[in-house]
Structures are given as C-alpha cells and as structure tokens.
Tab-separated table of C-alpha atoms in Angstrom:
chain	number	residue	atom	x	y	z
A	1	MET	CA	89.314	18.350	78.060
A	2	LEU	CA	86.922	15.633	77.188
A	3	TRP	CA	88.478	12.659	74.936
A	4	ILE	CA	86.057	9.913	73.146
A	5	ALA	CA	87.789	6.635	72.848
A	6	LEU	CA	86.667	4.563	69.523
A	7	TYR	CA	88.966	1.265	69.166
A	8	LEU	CA	88.241	-0.829	66.278
A	9	PRO	CA	88.863	-4.893	68.212
A	10	GLN	CA	90.787	-6.620	65.482
A	11	LEU	CA	91.102	-4.591	63.284
A	12	PRO	CA	93.132	-7.495	60.918
A	13	LEU	CA	89.833	-9.472	60.229
A	14	GLN	CA	87.471	-5.607	59.120
A	15	ALA	CA	90.359	-3.990	56.958
A	16	LEU	CA	89.983	-7.616	54.777
A	17	PRO	CA	88.210	-6.928	51.431
A	18	GLY	CA	84.050	-6.857	51.543
A	19	SER	CA	83.752	-6.750	55.500
A	20	HIS	CA	81.643	-3.232	55.411
A	21	THR	CA	78.693	-6.042	53.643
A	22	GLY	CA	78.761	-9.490	56.850
A	23	LEU	CA	79.800	-11.246	53.544
A	24	GLU	CA	82.839	-12.771	55.041
A	25	ALA	CA	80.424	-14.015	58.019
A	26	ALA	CA	79.051	-16.787	56.039
A	27	LEU	CA	82.980	-18.127	55.440
A	28	PRO	CA	85.045	-19.372	58.195
A	29	VAL	CA	87.676	-15.398	57.290
A	30	ALA	CA	91.253	-15.015	59.075
A	31	VAL	CA	94.201	-13.239	59.259
A	32	THR	CA	97.978	-14.696	59.261
A	33	GLU	CA	101.001	-12.408	60.436
A	34	GLN	CA	104.599	-15.175	59.745
A	35	HIS	CA	102.237	-18.933	59.717
A	36	MET	CA	100.323	-17.508	63.320
A	37	LEU	CA	96.230	-16.829	63.369
A	38	LEU	CA	96.628	-13.510	64.070
A	39	GLY	CA	92.544	-13.733	64.390
A	40	ALA	CA	89.862	-15.096	63.177
A	41	ASN	CA	85.786	-14.505	62.316
A	42	ARG	CA	82.515	-15.934	64.503
A	43	ALA	CA	82.051	-18.489	61.592
A	44	ALA	CA	85.219	-19.893	61.577
A	45	HIS	CA	85.880	-19.715	64.891
A	46	ALA	CA	82.377	-21.550	65.755
A	47	LEU	CA	84.308	-24.165	64.444
A	48	GLY	CA	87.676	-24.337	66.964
A	49	VAL	CA	90.135	-22.316	65.191
A	50	ARG	CA	91.508	-19.324	67.444
A	51	ALA	CA	93.687	-16.611	67.161
A	52	GLY	CA	97.640	-18.513	67.533
A	53	GLN	CA	97.366	-21.086	65.747
A	54	SER	CA	99.551	-22.059	62.964
A	55	VAL	CA	98.031	-22.039	59.249
A	56	ALA	CA	98.564	-25.125	59.034
A	57	THR	CA	96.287	-26.611	62.628
A	58	ALA	CA	94.109	-24.471	60.874
A	59	LEU	CA	93.571	-26.150	58.258
A	60	SER	CA	94.077	-29.414	59.213
A	61	LEU	CA	90.650	-28.150	61.872
A	62	LEU	CA	89.164	-26.384	58.566
A	63	PRO	CA	89.840	-27.441	55.079
A	64	GLN	CA	87.679	-24.948	53.611
A	65	LEU	CA	89.676	-22.182	55.775
A	66	VAL	CA	89.714	-18.591	54.321
A	67	VAL	CA	92.813	-17.420	54.959
A	68	PHE	CA	94.671	-13.832	53.841
A	69	PRO	CA	98.173	-12.773	55.228
A	70	ARG	CA	97.957	-9.488	57.607
A	71	ASP	CA	98.039	-6.324	55.335
A	72	ARG	CA	98.931	-3.567	57.394
A	73	PRO	CA	98.377	-0.407	54.703
A	74	ARG	CA	94.488	-1.584	54.067
A	75	GLU	CA	94.384	-1.623	58.390
A	76	ALA	CA	96.191	1.704	57.755
A	77	ALA	CA	93.835	2.372	55.189
A	78	LEU	CA	91.560	1.660	57.319
A	79	VAL	CA	91.581	3.770	60.425
A	80	GLU	CA	92.080	6.798	57.788
A	81	ARG	CA	88.495	6.632	56.537
A	82	LEU	CA	86.662	5.940	60.185
A	83	ALA	CA	88.829	9.977	61.506
A	84	LEU	CA	87.817	11.468	58.445
A	85	ALA	CA	84.061	9.578	58.816
A	86	LEU	CA	84.508	12.257	62.842
A	87	ALA	CA	85.428	14.510	61.249
A	88	ALA	CA	81.952	15.355	61.089
A	89	LEU	CA	81.822	15.682	64.452
A	90	THR	CA	84.946	17.871	66.153
A	91	PRO	CA	88.361	18.832	64.093
A	92	HIS	CA	90.243	17.411	66.634
A	93	LEU	CA	91.317	13.612	66.144
A	94	SER	CA	94.031	11.962	66.945
A	95	LEU	CA	95.191	8.687	65.217
A	96	THR	CA	96.578	5.027	66.587
A	97	PRO	CA	97.510	2.248	65.261
A	98	ASP	CA	93.895	0.850	66.190
A	99	GLY	CA	91.048	2.885	66.556
A	100	VAL	CA	90.463	7.800	66.573
A	101	LEU	CA	90.713	9.745	69.786
A	102	LEU	CA	88.281	12.818	69.642
A	103	GLU	CA	88.725	15.843	72.020
A	104	VAL	CA	84.859	17.105	71.858
A	105	GLN	CA	84.359	19.002	75.210
A	106	SER	CA	84.189	22.388	72.434
A	107	THR	CA	80.929	20.216	70.837
A	108	LEU	CA	79.518	19.100	73.104
A	109	ARG	CA	76.595	21.792	72.893
A	110	LEU	CA	76.365	21.624	69.041
A	111	PHE	CA	75.428	17.952	69.298
A	112	GLY	CA	73.712	17.469	72.565
A	113	GLY	CA	75.990	16.465	75.011
A	114	ILE	CA	78.399	13.381	75.598
A	115	HIS	CA	75.853	11.186	75.345
A	116	ALA	CA	74.450	11.885	72.408
A	117	LEU	CA	77.551	12.436	70.758
A	118	LEU	CA	78.817	8.976	71.473
A	119	HIS	CA	76.053	7.600	69.506
A	120	ARG	CA	76.098	9.287	66.742
A	121	ALA	CA	80.176	8.556	66.372
A	122	GLN	CA	78.841	5.384	66.657
A	123	ALA	CA	76.460	5.929	64.570
A	124	LEU	CA	79.024	7.105	61.788
A	125	ALA	CA	81.643	3.535	62.585
A	126	ARG	CA	77.881	1.714	61.760
A	127	THR	CA	77.438	3.293	58.430
A	128	SER	CA	81.126	3.366	57.345
A	129	GLY	CA	81.317	-0.582	58.058
A	130	VAL	CA	83.400	-0.316	60.491
A	131	GLN	CA	82.586	-1.911	64.283
A	132	VAL	CA	84.282	-0.259	67.790
A	133	ARG	CA	84.260	0.055	70.861
A	134	THR	CA	83.900	3.333	72.980
A	135	GLY	CA	85.387	4.918	75.970
A	136	CYS	CA	85.486	8.361	77.342
A	137	ALA	CA	87.501	10.192	80.022
A	138	PRO	CA	89.058	12.798	80.294
A	139	THR	CA	92.698	12.782	79.442
A	140	PRO	CA	93.166	10.527	76.421
A	141	GLY	CA	95.423	7.946	78.150
A	142	ALA	CA	92.257	7.366	79.424
A	143	ALA	CA	89.305	7.239	76.900
A	144	TRP	CA	91.678	4.070	75.184
A	145	LEU	CA	92.334	2.783	78.755
A	146	PHE	CA	88.608	2.439	78.717
A	147	ALA	CA	87.890	1.571	75.127
A	148	THR	CA	90.241	-1.672	75.059
A	149	SER	CA	89.588	-2.833	78.238
A	150	GLY	CA	87.128	-5.270	79.220
A	151	LEU	CA	85.266	-3.256	82.373
A	152	ALA	CA	81.489	-3.380	82.127
A	153	ARG	CA	82.216	0.380	82.377
A	154	ARG	CA	84.070	2.496	79.835
A	155	HIS	CA	82.762	5.828	80.450
A	156	ALA	CA	84.091	8.815	82.711
A	157	LEU	CA	83.643	12.211	82.607
A	158	GLN	CA	85.012	14.072	85.509
A	159	ALA	CA	88.266	13.282	86.901
A	160	ARG	CA	88.022	11.789	89.889
A	161	SER	CA	85.175	8.965	88.753
A	162	SER	CA	87.706	8.154	85.787
A	163	ALA	CA	90.521	7.622	88.122
A	164	GLN	CA	88.583	5.940	90.432
A	165	GLN	CA	88.665	3.741	86.952
A	166	LEU	CA	91.485	3.641	86.221
A	167	ASP	CA	92.826	2.243	89.248
A	168	ARG	CA	90.672	-0.307	88.886
A	169	LEU	CA	91.897	-1.853	86.076
A	170	PRO	CA	94.343	-4.993	85.734
A	171	VAL	CA	97.832	-3.664	85.197
A	172	ALA	CA	97.794	-6.210	82.116
A	173	SER	CA	96.061	-2.772	80.416
A	174	LEU	CA	100.096	-1.150	80.365
A	175	ALA	CA	100.257	-3.006	77.411
A	176	ARG	CA	97.943	-0.909	75.652
A	177	LEU	CA	99.945	2.605	76.772
A	178	LEU	CA	103.580	1.066	76.903
A	179	PRO	CA	104.364	-2.220	76.421
A	180	PRO	CA	106.426	-3.115	79.759
A	181	SER	CA	110.145	-5.767	78.743
A	182	PRO	CA	110.075	-9.351	81.094
A	183	HIS	CA	111.866	-8.123	83.303
A	184	GLN	CA	109.093	-4.966	83.972
A	185	SER	CA	105.745	-8.232	84.004
A	186	GLU	CA	107.866	-10.661	86.509
A	187	LEU	CA	109.545	-7.586	88.811
A	188	LEU	CA	104.737	-6.412	89.399
A	189	GLN	CA	103.508	-10.410	89.468
A	190	ALA	CA	107.252	-10.892	92.176
A	191	LEU	CA	104.948	-7.603	94.255
A	192	GLY	CA	102.343	-8.767	93.798
A	193	ILE	CA	100.591	-6.192	91.392
A	194	ARG	CA	98.104	-6.292	90.089
A	195	THR	CA	95.858	-3.066	89.348
A	196	PHE	CA	96.236	0.351	88.473
A	197	GLY	CA	95.093	1.838	91.860
A	198	ALA	CA	98.932	-0.677	93.593
A	199	LEU	CA	101.068	0.577	91.311
A	200	ARG	CA	100.120	4.459	91.752
A	201	ALA	CA	100.346	3.906	95.652
A	202	LEU	CA	104.264	2.403	95.344
A	203	PRO	CA	107.274	5.370	96.002
A	204	ARG	CA	107.349	6.923	92.797
A	205	ALA	CA	111.628	7.100	92.838
A	206	GLY	CA	111.660	3.554	93.840
A	207	LEU	CA	109.143	2.855	90.826
A	208	GLN	CA	111.207	5.106	88.889
A	209	ARG	CA	114.162	3.066	90.225
A	210	ARG	CA	112.845	-0.490	89.359
A	211	LEU	CA	111.227	-0.353	86.176
A	212	GLY	CA	112.322	3.146	84.818
A	213	VAL	CA	110.981	6.301	84.259
A	214	ASP	CA	109.093	6.000	81.205
A	215	LEU	CA	106.052	4.229	82.980
A	216	GLY	CA	105.677	6.731	86.038
A	217	GLN	CA	105.161	8.707	83.072
A	218	ALA	CA	102.674	7.159	80.858
A	219	LEU	CA	100.439	6.988	84.596
A	220	ASP	CA	101.087	10.616	85.152
A	221	ARG	CA	99.648	11.158	81.810
A	222	CYS	CA	96.640	9.325	81.743
A	223	TYR	CA	95.362	10.389	85.537
A	224	GLY	CA	95.796	14.036	84.143
A	225	ASP	CA	98.451	14.720	86.048
A	226	ALA	CA	100.470	15.720	83.690
A	227	PRO	CA	99.831	16.928	80.058
A	228	ASP	CA	99.683	14.369	77.073
A	229	PRO	CA	100.221	15.393	73.248
A	230	ARG	CA	98.637	14.283	70.530
A	231	PRO	CA	99.336	14.740	67.238
A	232	TRP	CA	95.913	15.657	65.167
A	233	PHE	CA	95.326	13.712	62.295
A	234	VAL	CA	95.362	16.244	59.205
A	235	PRO	CA	93.448	15.059	56.415
A	236	PRO	CA	95.006	14.366	52.872
A	237	GLU	CA	95.305	16.930	49.866
A	238	HIS	CA	92.610	14.807	47.497
A	239	PHE	CA	90.122	12.739	48.345
A	240	LEU	CA	91.005	8.796	46.728
A	241	ALA	CA	89.150	5.890	49.342
A	242	ARG	CA	89.124	2.878	48.221
A	243	ARG	CA	87.338	-0.841	48.594
A	244	GLU	CA	87.904	-4.107	47.552
A	245	LEU	CA	84.971	-6.969	47.921
A	246	LEU	CA	85.367	-10.101	48.916
A	247	GLN	CA	83.251	-11.706	46.723
A	248	ARG	CA	82.594	-10.443	42.520
A	249	ALA	CA	79.927	-7.808	43.100
A	250	ASP	CA	77.185	-8.431	39.508
A	251	GLU	CA	74.747	-5.921	40.440
A	252	ALA	CA	73.799	-2.571	42.574
A	253	ALA	CA	72.405	-3.214	45.900
A	254	VAL	CA	76.256	-4.925	46.428
A	255	LEU	CA	78.442	-1.378	44.636
A	256	MET	CA	75.975	0.696	46.879
A	257	ALA	CA	77.232	-0.797	50.022
A	258	ALA	CA	80.775	-0.494	49.702
A	259	VAL	CA	80.228	3.028	48.471
A	260	GLU	CA	78.068	3.947	51.669
A	261	ALA	CA	80.754	3.205	53.333
A	262	LEU	CA	82.871	5.623	51.987
A	263	LEU	CA	80.355	8.707	51.559
A	264	PRO	CA	80.836	9.304	55.656
A	265	ALA	CA	85.113	9.355	55.213
A	266	LEU	CA	84.226	11.634	51.759
A	267	ARG	CA	81.566	14.098	54.159
A	268	GLY	CA	84.198	14.500	57.617
A	269	TRP	CA	86.642	15.330	54.316
A	270	LEU	CA	84.999	17.931	52.558
A	271	GLN	CA	84.154	19.386	55.663
A	272	LEU	CA	88.093	19.190	57.232
A	273	ARG	CA	88.749	21.607	54.149
A	274	TRP	CA	86.005	24.149	53.520
A	275	GLN	CA	84.451	22.318	50.554
A	276	ALA	CA	82.235	21.692	48.523
A	277	VAL	CA	81.489	18.030	46.128
A	278	THR	CA	80.597	19.248	42.314
A	279	VAL	CA	82.450	16.216	40.307
A	280	LEU	CA	83.068	13.110	41.383
A	281	ALA	CA	84.283	10.205	40.142
A	282	LEU	CA	83.457	5.606	40.455
A	283	ARG	CA	85.794	3.802	39.100
A	284	LEU	CA	85.307	0.604	39.473
A	285	ARG	CA	87.904	-2.956	38.149
A	286	HIS	CA	86.518	-5.812	36.501
A	287	GLU	CA	87.276	-9.326	37.030
A	288	HIS	CA	89.436	-10.392	33.655
A	289	GLY	CA	88.225	-13.898	32.549
A	290	ARG	CA	89.021	-14.634	29.306
A	291	GLU	CA	89.392	-10.823	27.868
A	292	PRO	CA	91.339	-8.366	29.196
A	293	CYS	CA	87.916	-5.539	30.443
A	294	PRO	CA	89.403	-2.208	31.480
A	295	ASP	CA	87.843	-0.203	33.836
A	296	THR	CA	85.262	2.019	34.258
A	297	ARG	CA	84.519	5.452	34.905
A	298	LEU	CA	81.650	6.846	35.748
A	299	ARG	CA	80.925	10.910	36.542
A	300	LEU	CA	78.020	12.567	38.994
A	301	GLN	CA	78.575	15.555	37.905
A	302	LEU	CA	76.326	18.196	40.424
A	303	SER	CA	74.162	20.980	39.783
A	304	ALA	CA	75.251	22.672	43.164
A	305	PRO	CA	77.970	22.452	45.443
A	306	SER	CA	76.445	19.771	48.135
A	307	ARG	CA	77.575	17.168	51.517
A	308	ASP	CA	74.796	15.514	51.124
A	309	ILE	CA	75.582	12.497	52.099
A	310	ALA	CA	71.647	11.191	51.407
A	311	GLN	CA	72.077	13.349	48.245
A	312	LEU	CA	75.103	11.864	47.005
A	313	ALA	CA	73.861	8.372	48.468
A	314	LEU	CA	70.676	9.218	45.699
A	315	LEU	CA	72.425	9.911	42.960
A	316	TRP	CA	75.248	7.208	42.804
A	317	ARG	CA	71.677	4.329	44.068
A	318	GLU	CA	70.084	5.725	40.209
A	319	ARG	CA	73.420	5.825	38.628
A	320	LEU	CA	74.106	1.933	39.122
A	321	GLN	CA	70.602	0.737	39.169
A	322	ARG	CA	70.366	1.976	35.222
A	323	HIS	CA	74.156	0.910	34.362
A	324	VAL	CA	74.332	-1.916	33.188
A	325	LEU	CA	78.318	-3.440	33.683
A	326	ALA	CA	80.405	-4.429	31.122
A	327	ALA	CA	81.991	-7.696	33.822
A	328	PRO	CA	82.141	-8.717	37.441
A	329	VAL	CA	83.095	-5.733	39.779
A	330	TYR	CA	86.403	-6.842	42.148
A	331	GLU	CA	86.835	-2.997	43.721
A	332	LEU	CA	86.209	0.187	43.302
A	333	ALA	CA	87.304	3.294	43.914
A	334	LEU	CA	85.669	7.276	44.959
A	335	GLU	CA	87.417	9.653	43.171
A	336	LEU	CA	86.693	13.269	44.253
A	337	GLU	CA	87.733	15.611	40.751
A	338	ALA	CA	86.323	18.662	41.453
A	339	ALA	CA	85.676	20.751	44.696
A	340	VAL	CA	84.559	24.560	45.667
A	341	PRO	CA	85.117	26.310	48.830
A	342	HIS	CA	82.094	25.719	50.480
A	343	GLY	CA	81.857	27.738	54.624
A	344	GLY	CA	78.099	25.504	54.721
A	345	THR	CA	75.353	27.434	55.015
A	346	PRO	CA	73.960	30.062	57.073
A	347	GLY	CA	70.877	28.751	59.377
A	348	GLU	CA	67.625	31.727	59.491
A	349	LEU	CA	64.824	31.731	62.058
A	350	LEU	CA	62.019	32.207	60.365
A	351	PRO	CA	63.276	30.500	56.684
A	352	ALA	CA	61.954	33.058	54.104
A	353	PRO	CA	58.746	31.645	51.845
A	354	GLY	CA	59.971	30.231	48.121
A	355	ARG	CA	62.818	29.326	49.153
A	356	GLN	CA	63.426	26.180	47.126
A	357	ASP	CA	67.125	26.365	45.362
A	358	GLY	CA	68.957	23.356	46.655
A	359	GLU	CA	65.664	21.630	46.074
A	360	HIS	CA	65.931	22.063	42.741
A	361	ALA	CA	69.336	21.581	42.367
A	362	ALA	CA	68.136	18.109	44.069
A	363	LEU	CA	65.759	17.666	41.650
A	364	LEU	CA	68.079	17.451	38.459
A	365	ASP	CA	70.419	15.824	39.800
A	366	ARG	CA	68.694	13.452	40.966
A	367	LEU	CA	66.869	13.118	36.997
A	368	THR	CA	69.793	12.909	36.193
A	369	ALA	CA	71.114	10.468	37.918
A	370	ARG	CA	68.394	8.504	36.241
A	371	LEU	CA	67.782	9.729	33.362
A	372	GLY	CA	71.492	10.447	31.536
A	373	SER	CA	73.100	14.207	30.830
A	374	ASP	CA	71.286	13.915	27.309
A	375	HIS	CA	68.747	13.247	28.521
A	376	VAL	CA	68.165	16.450	30.768
A	377	GLN	CA	68.788	19.657	29.239
A	378	ARG	CA	68.220	23.117	29.328
A	379	TRP	CA	68.117	26.172	27.466
A	380	VAL	CA	70.955	29.679	27.299
A	381	PRO	CA	69.218	32.638	25.150
A	382	ARG	CA	71.443	34.355	22.873
A	383	ALA	CA	72.272	37.956	21.600
A	384	ASP	CA	70.931	36.834	17.592
A	385	HIS	CA	67.436	38.374	16.573
A	386	ARG	CA	66.524	35.284	14.393
A	387	PRO	CA	64.214	33.051	17.022
A	388	GLU	CA	65.581	30.133	15.553
A	389	HIS	CA	69.296	30.715	16.447
A	390	ALA	CA	68.549	32.377	19.412
A	391	GLN	CA	68.517	29.726	22.176
A	392	ARG	CA	70.633	27.163	22.556
A	393	VAL	CA	70.355	23.729	24.387
A	394	ARG	CA	73.213	22.719	27.388
A	395	SER	CA	73.649	20.112	29.684
A	396	VAL	CA	72.357	21.188	32.905
A	397	GLY	CA	75.360	19.823	34.258
A	398	GLU	CA	77.570	22.336	32.242
A	399	PRO	CA	78.435	25.480	33.127
A	400	PRO	CA	76.314	29.023	32.218
A	401	PRO	CA	77.121	30.767	30.978
A	402	ALA	CA	78.495	34.283	31.005
A	403	PRO	CA	76.053	36.579	30.480
A	404	PHE	CA	76.336	39.001	27.564
A	405	ALA	CA	75.535	43.052	27.891
A	406	THR	CA	73.136	44.891	25.200
A	407	THR	CA	71.913	47.692	25.156
A	408	ALA	CA	68.814	46.415	22.788
A	409	PRO	CA	65.156	46.838	24.682
A	410	ALA	CA	63.570	44.034	25.012
A	411	PRO	CA	61.055	43.032	22.370
A	412	SER	CA	57.289	44.389	23.066
A	413	ALA	CA	56.017	42.018	20.330
A	414	PRO	CA	54.336	38.620	21.904
A	415	ARG	CA	56.964	35.580	21.390
A	416	PRO	CA	55.880	31.915	21.944
A	417	LEU	CA	56.872	29.562	23.686
A	418	TRP	CA	57.264	26.634	21.636
A	419	LEU	CA	59.148	27.357	18.332
A	420	LEU	CA	58.136	24.739	15.522
A	421	PRO	CA	62.592	23.301	14.647
A	422	LEU	CA	61.369	23.956	11.240
A	423	PRO	CA	59.469	26.335	9.714
A	424	LEU	CA	56.513	24.739	8.180
A	425	PRO	CA	55.428	26.017	4.200
A	426	LEU	CA	50.949	27.178	4.608
A	427	ALA	CA	48.850	27.457	1.909
A	428	SER	CA	47.722	30.254	0.754
A	429	ASP	CA	43.992	31.351	-0.715
A	430	ALA	CA	43.153	33.186	-4.506
A	431	LEU	CA	43.926	36.340	-2.033
A	432	GLY	CA	47.425	34.962	-0.745
A	433	ARG	CA	45.944	34.954	2.594
A	434	PRO	CA	48.059	32.469	5.450
A	435	ARG	CA	45.164	28.892	5.183
A	436	HIS	CA	46.334	25.997	8.202
A	437	GLY	CA	43.037	24.247	8.946
A	438	GLY	CA	40.965	27.335	7.609
A	439	PRO	CA	41.662	30.575	7.696
A	440	LEU	CA	43.555	32.307	9.653
A	441	ARG	CA	42.982	36.207	10.661
A	442	VAL	CA	45.627	37.967	11.531
A	443	CYS	CA	46.006	39.658	14.296
A	444	SER	CA	49.210	41.883	14.919
A	445	ARG	CA	50.699	44.107	12.647
A	446	ALA	CA	53.901	43.229	10.999
A	447	GLU	CA	57.023	42.647	13.067
A	448	ARG	CA	60.364	42.949	10.609
A	449	ILE	CA	62.966	40.336	12.152
A	450	GLU	CA	66.097	41.258	9.997
A	451	ALA	CA	69.300	39.813	10.626
A	452	GLY	CA	72.446	37.170	9.660
A	453	TRP	CA	73.755	38.436	7.867
A	454	PHE	CA	77.020	38.431	9.670
A	455	ASP	CA	76.921	34.428	9.332
A	456	GLY	CA	76.273	34.460	6.011
A	457	ALA	CA	72.349	33.168	7.136
A	458	LEU	CA	70.584	36.151	5.747
A	459	VAL	CA	66.556	36.203	7.309
A	460	ARG	CA	64.563	39.043	6.053
A	461	ARG	CA	60.742	38.490	7.766
A	462	ASP	CA	57.650	40.012	8.435
A	463	TYR	CA	55.302	38.064	11.862
A	464	HIS	CA	52.424	38.263	12.611
A	465	VAL	CA	50.620	36.168	15.865
A	466	ALA	CA	47.560	34.232	13.378
A	467	GLU	CA	44.405	32.805	15.395
A	468	GLY	CA	43.199	30.187	13.337
A	469	PRO	CA	39.024	28.255	12.888
A	470	ASP	CA	40.387	26.259	16.254
A	471	HIS	CA	41.151	29.823	18.018
A	472	ARG	CA	44.710	29.152	18.933
A	473	LEU	CA	47.606	31.113	18.020
A	474	ARG	CA	50.249	30.765	15.429
A	475	TRP	CA	53.214	32.103	14.691
A	476	ILE	CA	53.464	33.391	11.518
A	477	TYR	CA	55.215	35.126	9.327
A	478	ARG	CA	56.126	36.186	5.519
A	479	GLU	CA	59.691	36.508	3.595
A	480	HIS	CA	59.663	39.683	2.578
A	481	PRO	CA	59.019	40.939	-0.442
A	482	GLY	CA	62.185	42.382	-2.505
A	483	ASP	CA	63.681	38.774	-2.100
A	484	ALA	CA	63.142	35.644	-4.427
A	485	SER	CA	61.758	33.026	-2.528
A	486	SER	CA	58.943	36.347	-1.623
A	487	GLY	CA	55.070	35.291	-1.750
A	488	GLY	CA	54.966	32.454	1.138
A	489	TRP	CA	53.931	31.997	4.520
A	490	PHE	CA	55.352	29.423	7.030
A	491	LEU	CA	53.899	29.171	10.344
A	492	HIS	CA	57.631	28.508	12.623
A	493	GLY	CA	55.810	28.518	16.615
A	494	TRP	CA	52.302	27.896	18.254
A	495	PHE	CA	51.524	30.400	21.636
A	496	GLY	CA	49.547	28.282	24.516
C-alpha cells in the first residue's frame, strides 16, 4: 500500500474567515486559546508577535493586532472540506485533527504515478484555499510523520527507504503519534535517545516495561511491522459548505474567490455519492445596517446534470456579475438542492461525429446565467390543431413535458416557422382577393382547420400559402363561410 499525508500547518490560522482570499496577509492576525497565542500570520510575526505569548503581551507590542479565538468546529469543517476535494483522487480517505490521509495504491495508474498524484493533491489544496505539507510512505503513520517533520526529504516509496527515513527522525516527533508522558520524556532524555532508530534498537522487553506497550506498538505500525487500520471518511448525507469573509465584500470578484474555494469539495462529494448537480443554491448573508437586510438566495438550475466545476464556476461568475447586491456580504453558503444518480460518462476510443449534447447544454446554462431564465426559453409542442395553441413557451430550466401519444398523421401542408402574435387583418380588392403590399397570389389549395369546441374557442379556417409582390411567402386564412365574421382575410405567419 502507499499513503499520502496532507498536513495543515497552523490550522487555527488557516481556518480564519477570509483565509481563502489572502486578505489576512495584509493584516496582522493571531489566534488565541486560553489567553495565549497559538499562532500568528507573517504580518504579525514580522512585527514581533510570536506563538506562546500572552494576549496582553502581543497587544502591547502590536495594538493593531486582530485577535481571533480558536474555533475548533471551523477547523474540523476546513479539514472535512479538504477531504471532500481530495475525494477526486481516491475514495479511501482518513481524517486527522489537522490533516488528511489518502490511500492511493489503487489509483496510481489512473493519474500517471505518484509524482503526478502528489501534484494534483497539492493543486486541489491550493484551489480550496488551504496550505499543506505532504508526506508519502507505505504506512499511514510514516507518511504522517514525514509530512509533519522538518526533514528535507518527506517522500519514501519503498519500505526500506521509509525505515531509513524514520530512523533519522527525532524522538520529539513521537508527539505526532502518541504524546509521551513527562516520565517517558525524562527517561528518554536520561538514556540519551535522540532518534527513532536509537529508540527502536533498545530491547523490546525493557522498552515496554519502562515506557509502556503503546509506544512500542506505535513504532511497529509506523515501520509496517504491525497493522494500522484507519477509519474511512464517510461524506455527509447533504452537501452544505459555508465560508465567512474577513472583510465585507461588495463586488463579485471577492465572492467568486470564495465560491471557487468551495467547488472542489462539491465535486468530491458528488463523486463519492455517485451523483451529479442539477440545482445549486448560493446564500449570501448581508451586513446589517440600520435596517435588517434579509439573506439573498441565488439558484443555479442546470439543463443537464454536471460535475464539471469549471463549468459551475463560469456559471456562478456570470450570475454574480449581473446580480446587484442589496448590502455588503460577510458570509456565503453553497448548498446542493437537487442531484441525480450519475455513474460518469463512458469513454470512447473514437468519438462519434456530431455529438455536441454536452456543449449545447453548457451553452444554454451559460446563457441562462448571463441573461436570466426568463430570457432563455424553448418551444414545447401541444396536442392542438389551432396554430396559436399548438405550442407554448417554457423556461429551459423546467423539465420537458411527457411526450403525448397521437395517432393522427402529420400535416402534409406546409407550416411557417414564424407565427404572428395576433392574426393581422388584410385588405381585399373588389373581387374579394387578399392584398398585402399589393395583390397576393394564392399558391395552394385550402387547408381546413376546425378545432376548439372543447374549450369554447372554436375556430373554422381555410389556410392558404400566398405570394406577394416582394415574392415572400405568407400564410393566410379566411374564416369559414358559415361564420358571422366570414369574408375577411388574415395574415397569420411568414415562411422563411
């Protein structure tokens, strides 16, 4: 087996609001717990603020220091979001309090080897707005120790090279596996044990008698001499990812940076659940001024299910650019409203010509995001002989209606592609022949259409194709001679 460990150094800082946008880099920021500093960013570190200082000392050195209390639930949510993003590489993930372990032996050939897989994992972490250190080893414990250590070489692909790397690790690294007690630390220091190799060379019976059984078992798991079972990560039943901004945002660029940091987690969730997006929602929480401002909820309905985060990012960018914010935003949440089972797209050695279903659906989604669903519509046929009732307009986001069964043959007479909203009355000459820009020449026999008795809007018309002086073809009709309004001609459509 082969494991990759991704360790989040200074996780309390990375879990701060707005860390994905880089806004905190310009501000001196620190995280505290029990009135002590757990960590500080580069801006604060350059001005003398250090981890381990008291809050009072740090503020006396830097009064403009922005102090945040440690938020463990937010840290856990960040680790889970990183695990969901990494699910695009392997379904076998195990979470730690400050990182993620991936078992990648089964996916090496799929991604082109361990080096390509490491690059993909680091790229996913950067896209998710997370800084990580990686380690690679045949056992999860060794991979985690390599990622959290200060060694220059943190990757070992074989058991022998992994054991050699572990032998050089300082004993202080044991705290990453099994925090030693004060008695154990004093005993190791008294014995002059500085490295894992020296500790492992001690007689096992004496080691267990003086330091306990757990320490020896932890070493055996790291070196591969004992099994190291890990609980696999199970994704949540419903996808909902939140991101709080450090500074209030009033433009689409800042909001898009936050949305793009959440999309890799959505793709990983979809892959683990074997589903694809049909409806997404983005909730924007606004800063309250003198009057409360309700949350804004934007919906993105796709014409075809998708897992492509590049397409989703493009659609959200189009949507946010045309949306006018009611007030500055301080938090957003990406929620999956609807999804359908999706096992992936089958590959083809030679793609069939003319297959552009995916491109057509992507174009419709982009037009809908840019123009709005009210401005992108499709024509849907209806079972009605009256031309003005034979079709209706539907939004592209609405599901298509169920096909209706009909036994009637298709009309043999031509039909125009352009119908007028309302029939246009035409003038007639002394002989009752229609005129439109001049006399019209009737080119076809009459086609009788008689329908509408079922809804109280009965029509009885004789349709003809007519040619005008401009040689354009028109679709005209005259009411049935038995009707009270008979005798007049009407223009109902144009042929292309």
